[in-house]
Amino acid sequence: MRAATATLAAAGVPSPRHDAQALAAHVLSLPAARLAMAGPPSAEQQARYADLVGQRTHRVPLQHLTGVAGFRRLDLAVGPGVFVPRPETEVLVDWALAALAGTRAPLVVDLCAGSGALALALANELPSRPRVHAVDNDPLALAWARRNAEARAAAGDQPVTLHRGDVTDPTLLADLAGSVDLVIANPPYIPDGAAVEPEVAEHDPPAALWGGPDGLDLVRHVERTAARLLRSGGAVAVEHADLQGRSAPALFHRPEWTDVADHPDLAGRPRFSTARRSRPDRVPDPTCRGATIPR
Ligand SMILES: C[S@@+](CC[C@H](N)C(=O)[O-])C[C@H]1O[C@@H](n2cnc3c(N)ncnc32)[C@H](O)[C@@H]1O
């Protein structure tokens, strides 16, 4: 592992020691915390380890090599064709759990679901038999989401209903219009042409990344779709890039929304915008700061 750490560091891998340990744990089928107690690896295990470390030096994502991405309490299957869930997305789930506290059997929609990370985490953590729908327009991503959803349902979580659909379609989930308690989304939001790490550029699907000239093309559609789907008082949370801490919440400064806010991730960087669907008896604050005043 010491030699692998040095090899990975020389290749520019950002967390070489962590990745060397994670790959060793994967090859030995052990939790990383138990590596110190492992016996000597077999020749076959050593060869497999060398192969995986070599692939990692070519910046194949760690999660593609192990086949697993941790997200909240779940281990999700990932690989080529699906976006690898990121730790910064986990904070949206905390906000969603608080927003839905006290709502019985909440109706939840995850737009741009990818592996199903947000939808499945909420199905796993919401206490009151949630009804969760997840939408993506990419059949490859949906195949991974289906695999994860089947595994979670077999483990006893509430089932998640998957839809192949496009968030730009004004008829998407028309039968749920006006009845949803929470819309949550981590859409593509990287401005076209921005520099990204090789793991991202070469292994995340392009449709999961690029969001047009300012990165907000899909966020605009999420805002429109959420306004249509949510019941009065329902909540929306949408992830954005750290440079969009003003421009993303600004999209919600419309009469349909109240309580507009932006939130940081665990590293303190602006990470997601939230809002509540206005009640009909309230009108927007003319200063457009997201507050509402009684009519
Ligand atoms: C950044 S990934 C997020 C995946 C997952 N929510 C997560 O956090 O790991 C964005 C996802 O949006 C999907 N997507 C892109 N454009 C879309 C569209 N117009 N309609 C529906 N899904 C779309 C992509 O296929 C991709 O799976």
Short mmCIF file of C-alpha atoms and ligand atoms in Angstrom, two decimals:
data_model
loop_
_atom_site.label_atom_id
_atom_site.label_comp_id
_atom_site.label_asym_id
_atom_site.label_seq_id
_atom_site.Cartn_x
_atom_site.Cartn_y
_atom_site.Cartn_z
CA MET A 1 0.00 0.00 0.00
CA ARG A 2 2.93 2.33 0.66
CA ALA A 3 4.25 1.74 -2.85
CA ALA A 4 0.76 2.14 -4.32
CA THR A 5 0.28 5.41 -2.45
CA ALA A 6 3.52 6.75 -3.95
CA THR A 7 2.51 5.57 -7.44
CA LEU A 8 -0.91 7.21 -7.19
CA ALA A 9 0.56 10.44 -5.80
CA ALA A 10 3.03 10.59 -8.70
CA ALA A 11 0.09 10.24 -11.12
CA GLY A 12 -1.64 13.24 -9.53
CA VAL A 13 -4.45 11.28 -7.86
CA PRO A 14 -5.92 13.66 -5.25
CA SER A 15 -6.22 11.24 -2.24
CA PRO A 16 -3.53 8.65 -2.91
CA ARG A 17 -3.36 7.05 0.55
CA HIS A 18 -7.13 6.78 0.85
CA ASP A 19 -7.44 5.25 -2.63
CA ALA A 20 -4.57 2.79 -2.04
CA GLN A 21 -6.34 1.60 1.12
CA ALA A 22 -9.77 1.47 -0.51
CA LEU A 23 -8.48 -0.64 -3.40
CA ALA A 24 -6.67 -3.01 -1.02
CA ALA A 25 -9.82 -3.38 1.05
CA HIS A 26 -11.78 -4.06 -2.14
CA VAL A 27 -9.37 -6.75 -3.34
CA LEU A 28 -9.32 -8.44 0.08
CA SER A 29 -13.11 -8.02 0.57
CA LEU A 30 -12.47 -6.38 3.96
CA PRO A 31 -13.55 -3.11 5.57
CA ALA A 32 -10.64 -0.61 5.32
CA ALA A 33 -10.48 -0.48 9.13
CA ARG A 34 -9.52 -4.18 9.23
CA LEU A 35 -6.66 -4.04 6.71
CA ALA A 36 -4.02 -4.01 9.48
CA MET A 37 -5.24 -7.42 10.62
CA ALA A 38 -5.26 -9.01 7.17
CA GLY A 39 -2.90 -11.88 6.40
CA PRO A 40 -0.48 -11.76 3.48
CA PRO A 41 -2.26 -11.38 0.11
CA SER A 42 -2.18 -14.22 -2.40
CA ALA A 43 -0.28 -13.81 -5.67
CA GLU A 44 -3.61 -13.44 -7.46
CA GLN A 45 -4.71 -10.71 -5.05
CA GLN A 46 -1.42 -8.88 -5.51
CA ALA A 47 -1.77 -9.01 -9.30
CA ARG A 48 -5.34 -7.74 -9.09
CA TYR A 49 -4.26 -4.93 -6.79
CA ALA A 50 -1.47 -3.88 -9.16
CA ASP A 51 -3.95 -3.84 -12.04
CA LEU A 52 -6.46 -1.67 -10.15
CA VAL A 53 -3.77 0.75 -8.96
CA GLY A 54 -2.57 0.99 -12.56
CA GLN A 55 -6.09 1.85 -13.74
CA ARG A 56 -6.38 4.45 -11.00
CA THR A 57 -3.15 6.11 -12.20
CA HIS A 58 -5.01 6.59 -15.50
CA ARG A 59 -7.66 8.41 -13.45
CA VAL A 60 -10.39 5.79 -13.73
CA PRO A 61 -12.68 6.81 -10.82
CA LEU A 62 -12.15 4.85 -7.61
CA GLN A 63 -15.87 4.07 -7.51
CA HIS A 64 -15.77 2.53 -10.99
CA LEU A 65 -12.95 0.24 -9.84
CA THR A 66 -14.74 -0.88 -6.68
CA GLY A 67 -18.21 -0.72 -8.29
CA VAL A 68 -19.64 1.08 -5.26
CA ALA A 69 -20.29 4.68 -4.17
CA GLY A 70 -21.24 5.41 -0.57
CA PHE A 71 -24.12 7.89 -0.23
CA ARG A 72 -25.65 8.64 3.17
CA ARG A 73 -26.37 5.17 4.66
CA LEU A 74 -26.35 3.39 1.29
CA ASP A 75 -23.81 1.61 -0.90
CA LEU A 76 -24.91 2.30 -4.47
CA ALA A 77 -23.80 0.35 -7.53
CA VAL A 78 -22.12 2.62 -10.07
CA GLY A 79 -20.01 2.26 -13.20
CA PRO A 80 -19.71 3.46 -16.78
CA GLY A 81 -22.84 5.31 -17.94
CA VAL A 82 -23.89 6.87 -14.64
CA PHE A 83 -22.78 9.89 -12.62
CA VAL A 84 -20.93 8.95 -9.41
CA PRO A 85 -22.84 10.49 -6.44
CA ARG A 86 -20.76 13.07 -4.56
CA PRO A 87 -20.48 13.74 -0.82
CA GLU A 88 -21.54 17.38 -1.26
CA THR A 89 -24.96 16.22 -2.48
CA GLU A 90 -25.62 14.48 0.86
CA VAL A 91 -26.42 17.79 2.59
CA LEU A 92 -29.55 18.18 0.45
CA VAL A 93 -30.96 15.12 2.18
CA ASP A 94 -30.59 16.70 5.64
CA TRP A 95 -32.50 19.76 4.44
CA ALA A 96 -35.19 17.61 2.81
CA LEU A 97 -35.68 15.51 5.97
CA ALA A 98 -36.18 18.69 8.01
CA ALA A 99 -38.52 20.20 5.38
CA LEU A 100 -40.71 17.08 5.43
CA ALA A 101 -40.72 16.57 9.21
CA GLY A 102 -44.31 15.97 10.28
CA THR A 103 -45.58 15.25 6.73
CA ARG A 104 -47.19 11.81 6.66
CA ALA A 105 -46.47 9.61 3.62
CA PRO A 106 -44.82 12.51 1.75
CA LEU A 107 -44.89 12.57 -2.05
CA VAL A 108 -41.33 13.17 -3.30
CA VAL A 109 -39.92 13.66 -6.82
CA ASP A 110 -36.19 13.42 -7.62
CA LEU A 111 -35.52 15.09 -10.98
CA CYS A 112 -32.28 14.10 -12.80
CA ALA A 113 -31.93 11.02 -10.60
CA GLY A 114 -28.82 9.33 -12.06
CA SER A 115 -27.99 6.30 -9.88
CA GLY A 116 -31.04 7.15 -7.75
CA ALA A 117 -28.90 8.53 -4.92
CA LEU A 118 -31.25 11.24 -3.62
CA ALA A 119 -34.47 9.30 -4.18
CA LEU A 120 -33.13 6.14 -2.55
CA ALA A 121 -31.57 7.99 0.40
CA LEU A 122 -34.93 9.66 1.10
CA ALA A 123 -36.81 6.36 0.73
CA ASN A 124 -34.33 4.93 3.24
CA GLU A 125 -34.39 7.77 5.78
CA LEU A 126 -37.87 9.29 5.72
CA PRO A 127 -39.75 7.75 8.63
CA SER A 128 -43.31 7.87 7.35
CA ARG A 129 -43.73 5.58 4.31
CA PRO A 130 -42.70 8.10 1.62
CA ARG A 131 -43.95 7.78 -1.97
CA VAL A 132 -40.84 8.52 -4.02
CA HIS A 133 -40.56 9.04 -7.79
CA ALA A 134 -37.25 9.39 -9.65
CA VAL A 135 -36.84 10.77 -13.19
CA ASP A 136 -33.94 10.66 -15.64
CA ASN A 137 -33.88 10.86 -19.43
CA ASP A 138 -30.82 8.62 -19.90
CA PRO A 139 -31.61 4.89 -20.25
CA LEU A 140 -28.10 3.92 -19.10
CA ALA A 141 -28.44 5.94 -15.90
CA LEU A 142 -31.91 4.50 -15.34
CA ALA A 143 -30.52 0.96 -15.64
CA TRP A 144 -28.17 1.69 -12.71
CA ALA A 145 -31.00 3.35 -10.79
CA ARG A 146 -33.19 0.28 -11.36
CA ARG A 147 -30.47 -2.02 -10.06
CA ASN A 148 -30.06 0.14 -6.93
CA ALA A 149 -33.81 0.54 -6.42
CA GLU A 150 -34.33 -3.23 -6.61
CA ALA A 151 -31.54 -3.83 -4.08
CA ARG A 152 -32.98 -1.26 -1.64
CA ALA A 153 -36.53 -2.57 -2.00
CA ALA A 154 -35.22 -6.09 -1.31
CA ALA A 155 -33.53 -4.70 1.82
CA GLY A 156 -36.90 -3.41 3.04
CA ASP A 157 -36.91 0.27 1.99
CA GLN A 158 -40.00 1.89 0.51
CA PRO A 159 -40.03 1.24 -3.26
CA VAL A 160 -38.99 4.07 -5.59
CA THR A 161 -40.90 4.49 -8.87
CA LEU A 162 -38.55 5.18 -11.80
CA HIS A 163 -39.57 7.21 -14.85
CA ARG A 164 -37.76 7.79 -18.11
CA GLY A 165 -38.61 11.45 -18.66
CA ASP A 166 -37.19 14.82 -19.59
CA VAL A 167 -37.18 17.69 -17.12
CA THR A 168 -37.63 20.11 -20.04
CA ASP A 169 -40.96 18.44 -20.93
CA PRO A 170 -43.86 20.62 -19.68
CA THR A 171 -46.07 17.50 -19.39
CA LEU A 172 -43.59 15.51 -17.23
CA LEU A 173 -45.44 13.67 -14.40
CA ALA A 174 -48.63 15.58 -15.29
CA ASP A 175 -50.70 13.30 -13.05
CA LEU A 176 -48.76 14.54 -9.99
CA ALA A 177 -49.16 18.27 -10.77
CA GLY A 178 -50.00 20.35 -7.70
CA SER A 179 -49.72 17.44 -5.27
CA VAL A 180 -45.99 16.90 -4.59
CA ASP A 181 -44.55 17.68 -1.13
CA LEU A 182 -40.88 17.85 -2.15
CA VAL A 183 -38.98 18.21 -5.43
CA ILE A 184 -35.26 17.53 -5.08
CA ALA A 185 -32.68 17.69 -7.86
CA ASN A 186 -29.00 17.54 -8.62
CA PRO A 187 -29.12 18.48 -12.31
CA PRO A 188 -26.18 19.07 -14.66
CA TYR A 189 -24.84 22.53 -13.74
CA ILE A 190 -21.23 22.94 -14.90
CA PRO A 191 -20.87 25.89 -17.29
CA ASP A 192 -19.92 24.68 -20.78
CA GLY A 193 -16.16 24.61 -21.26
CA ALA A 194 -15.21 24.74 -17.55
CA ALA A 195 -12.11 22.76 -16.53
CA VAL A 196 -12.85 19.48 -14.71
CA GLU A 197 -10.71 16.63 -13.33
CA PRO A 198 -9.92 13.71 -15.70
CA GLU A 199 -12.17 11.36 -13.68
CA VAL A 200 -15.08 13.69 -14.45
CA ALA A 201 -14.23 14.61 -18.04
CA GLU A 202 -13.57 11.04 -19.16
CA HIS A 203 -15.91 8.95 -17.01
CA ASP A 204 -19.00 10.89 -15.87
CA PRO A 205 -21.60 11.01 -18.69
CA PRO A 206 -21.45 14.41 -20.47
CA ALA A 207 -25.23 14.79 -20.11
CA ALA A 208 -24.78 14.64 -16.32
CA LEU A 209 -22.31 17.55 -16.30
CA TRP A 210 -22.83 20.40 -18.72
CA GLY A 211 -25.49 23.01 -18.12
CA GLY A 212 -25.10 25.54 -20.93
CA PRO A 213 -23.21 28.85 -21.03
CA ASP A 214 -23.89 29.78 -17.37
CA GLY A 215 -24.48 26.20 -16.21
CA LEU A 216 -28.08 26.94 -15.24
CA ASP A 217 -30.02 25.70 -18.30
CA LEU A 218 -31.36 22.62 -16.47
CA VAL A 219 -31.74 24.44 -13.13
CA ARG A 220 -34.18 26.80 -14.92
CA HIS A 221 -36.21 23.80 -16.07
CA VAL A 222 -36.12 22.27 -12.57
CA GLU A 223 -37.56 25.55 -11.21
CA ARG A 224 -40.38 25.54 -13.78
CA THR A 225 -41.17 21.84 -13.28
CA ALA A 226 -41.09 22.16 -9.48
CA ALA A 227 -43.50 25.12 -9.62
CA ARG A 228 -45.92 22.95 -11.59
CA LEU A 229 -45.59 19.78 -9.49
CA LEU A 230 -45.54 21.15 -5.94
CA ARG A 231 -48.60 21.65 -3.78
CA SER A 232 -49.00 24.98 -2.09
CA GLY A 233 -46.39 25.05 0.69
CA GLY A 234 -44.36 22.25 -0.92
CA ALA A 235 -40.56 22.53 -0.92
CA VAL A 236 -37.85 22.40 -3.58
CA ALA A 237 -34.10 21.87 -3.17
CA VAL A 238 -31.72 22.06 -6.12
CA GLU A 239 -27.96 21.66 -6.13
CA HIS A 240 -25.72 24.12 -8.00
CA ALA A 241 -22.05 24.94 -8.51
CA ASP A 242 -20.22 26.93 -5.85
CA LEU A 243 -20.00 29.92 -8.22
CA GLN A 244 -23.81 29.98 -8.60
CA GLY A 245 -24.57 30.97 -4.99
CA ARG A 246 -26.38 34.11 -6.20
CA SER A 247 -27.51 33.22 -9.71
CA ALA A 248 -29.22 29.92 -8.76
CA PRO A 249 -31.46 31.23 -5.93
CA ALA A 250 -32.23 34.28 -8.10
CA LEU A 251 -34.16 31.93 -10.42
CA PHE A 252 -36.71 31.45 -7.59
CA HIS A 253 -37.41 35.14 -7.11
CA ARG A 254 -40.80 34.83 -8.75
CA PRO A 255 -44.37 35.09 -7.45
CA GLU A 256 -44.64 31.27 -7.26
CA TRP A 257 -42.04 31.07 -4.48
CA THR A 258 -41.47 32.09 -0.90
CA ASP A 259 -38.74 31.38 1.67
CA VAL A 260 -36.00 31.41 -0.99
CA ALA A 261 -32.61 30.57 0.53
CA ASP A 262 -29.19 29.30 -0.41
CA HIS A 263 -27.14 26.83 1.64
CA PRO A 264 -23.48 25.80 1.90
CA ASP A 265 -22.01 22.30 1.76
CA LEU A 266 -19.84 20.87 4.53
CA ALA A 267 -16.81 22.72 3.11
CA GLY A 268 -18.70 26.02 3.46
CA ARG A 269 -19.16 26.56 -0.30
CA PRO A 270 -22.55 27.67 -1.70
CA ARG A 271 -24.15 24.40 -2.79
CA PHE A 272 -27.95 24.34 -3.03
CA SER A 273 -30.98 26.60 -3.30
CA THR A 274 -34.32 26.00 -1.63
CA ALA A 275 -37.77 27.56 -1.76
CA ARG A 276 -41.37 26.86 -0.86
CA ARG A 277 -44.31 27.04 -3.25
CA SER A 278 -46.30 30.15 -2.40
CA ARG A 279 -49.68 29.86 -0.81
CA PRO A 280 -52.43 31.54 -2.85
CA ASP A 281 -53.27 33.92 0.02
CA ARG A 282 -49.79 35.41 0.06
CA VAL A 283 -48.10 37.74 -2.40
CA PRO A 284 -44.39 38.05 -3.02
CA ASP A 285 -42.28 40.65 -1.28
CA PRO A 286 -41.70 43.40 -3.89
CA THR A 287 -38.03 43.55 -2.83
CA CYS A 288 -37.83 40.06 -4.32
CA ARG A 289 -35.80 38.67 -1.41
CA GLY A 290 -38.03 35.62 -1.20
CA ALA A 291 -40.10 36.67 1.81
CA THR A 292 -43.86 37.01 1.50
CA ILE A 293 -46.30 39.40 3.08
CA PRO A 294 -49.97 38.77 3.88
CA ARG A 295 -52.34 39.95 1.22
C1 LIG B 1 -25.28 15.42 -11.95
S1 LIG B 1 -26.17 13.97 -12.39
C2 LIG B 1 -26.99 13.70 -10.83
C3 LIG B 1 -27.38 12.28 -10.53
C4 LIG B 1 -27.90 12.07 -9.10
N1 LIG B 1 -29.04 12.92 -8.81
C5 LIG B 1 -26.80 12.31 -8.08
O1 LIG B 1 -26.86 13.29 -7.35
O2 LIG B 1 -25.87 11.52 -8.03
C6 LIG B 1 -27.44 14.64 -13.44
C7 LIG B 1 -28.40 13.64 -14.07
O3 LIG B 1 -29.36 14.39 -14.86
C8 LIG B 1 -29.71 13.63 -15.99
N2 LIG B 1 -30.27 14.56 -16.98
C9 LIG B 1 -29.60 15.43 -17.77
N3 LIG B 1 -30.46 16.12 -18.53
C10 LIG B 1 -31.70 15.69 -18.20
C11 LIG B 1 -33.01 16.02 -18.65
N4 LIG B 1 -33.21 16.96 -19.60
N5 LIG B 1 -34.07 15.38 -18.11
C12 LIG B 1 -33.88 14.43 -17.16
N6 LIG B 1 -32.67 14.06 -16.69
C13 LIG B 1 -31.58 14.68 -17.21
C14 LIG B 1 -28.43 12.95 -16.41
O4 LIG B 1 -28.71 11.80 -17.18
C15 LIG B 1 -27.80 12.62 -15.04
O5 LIG B 1 -28.13 11.31 -14.64
#
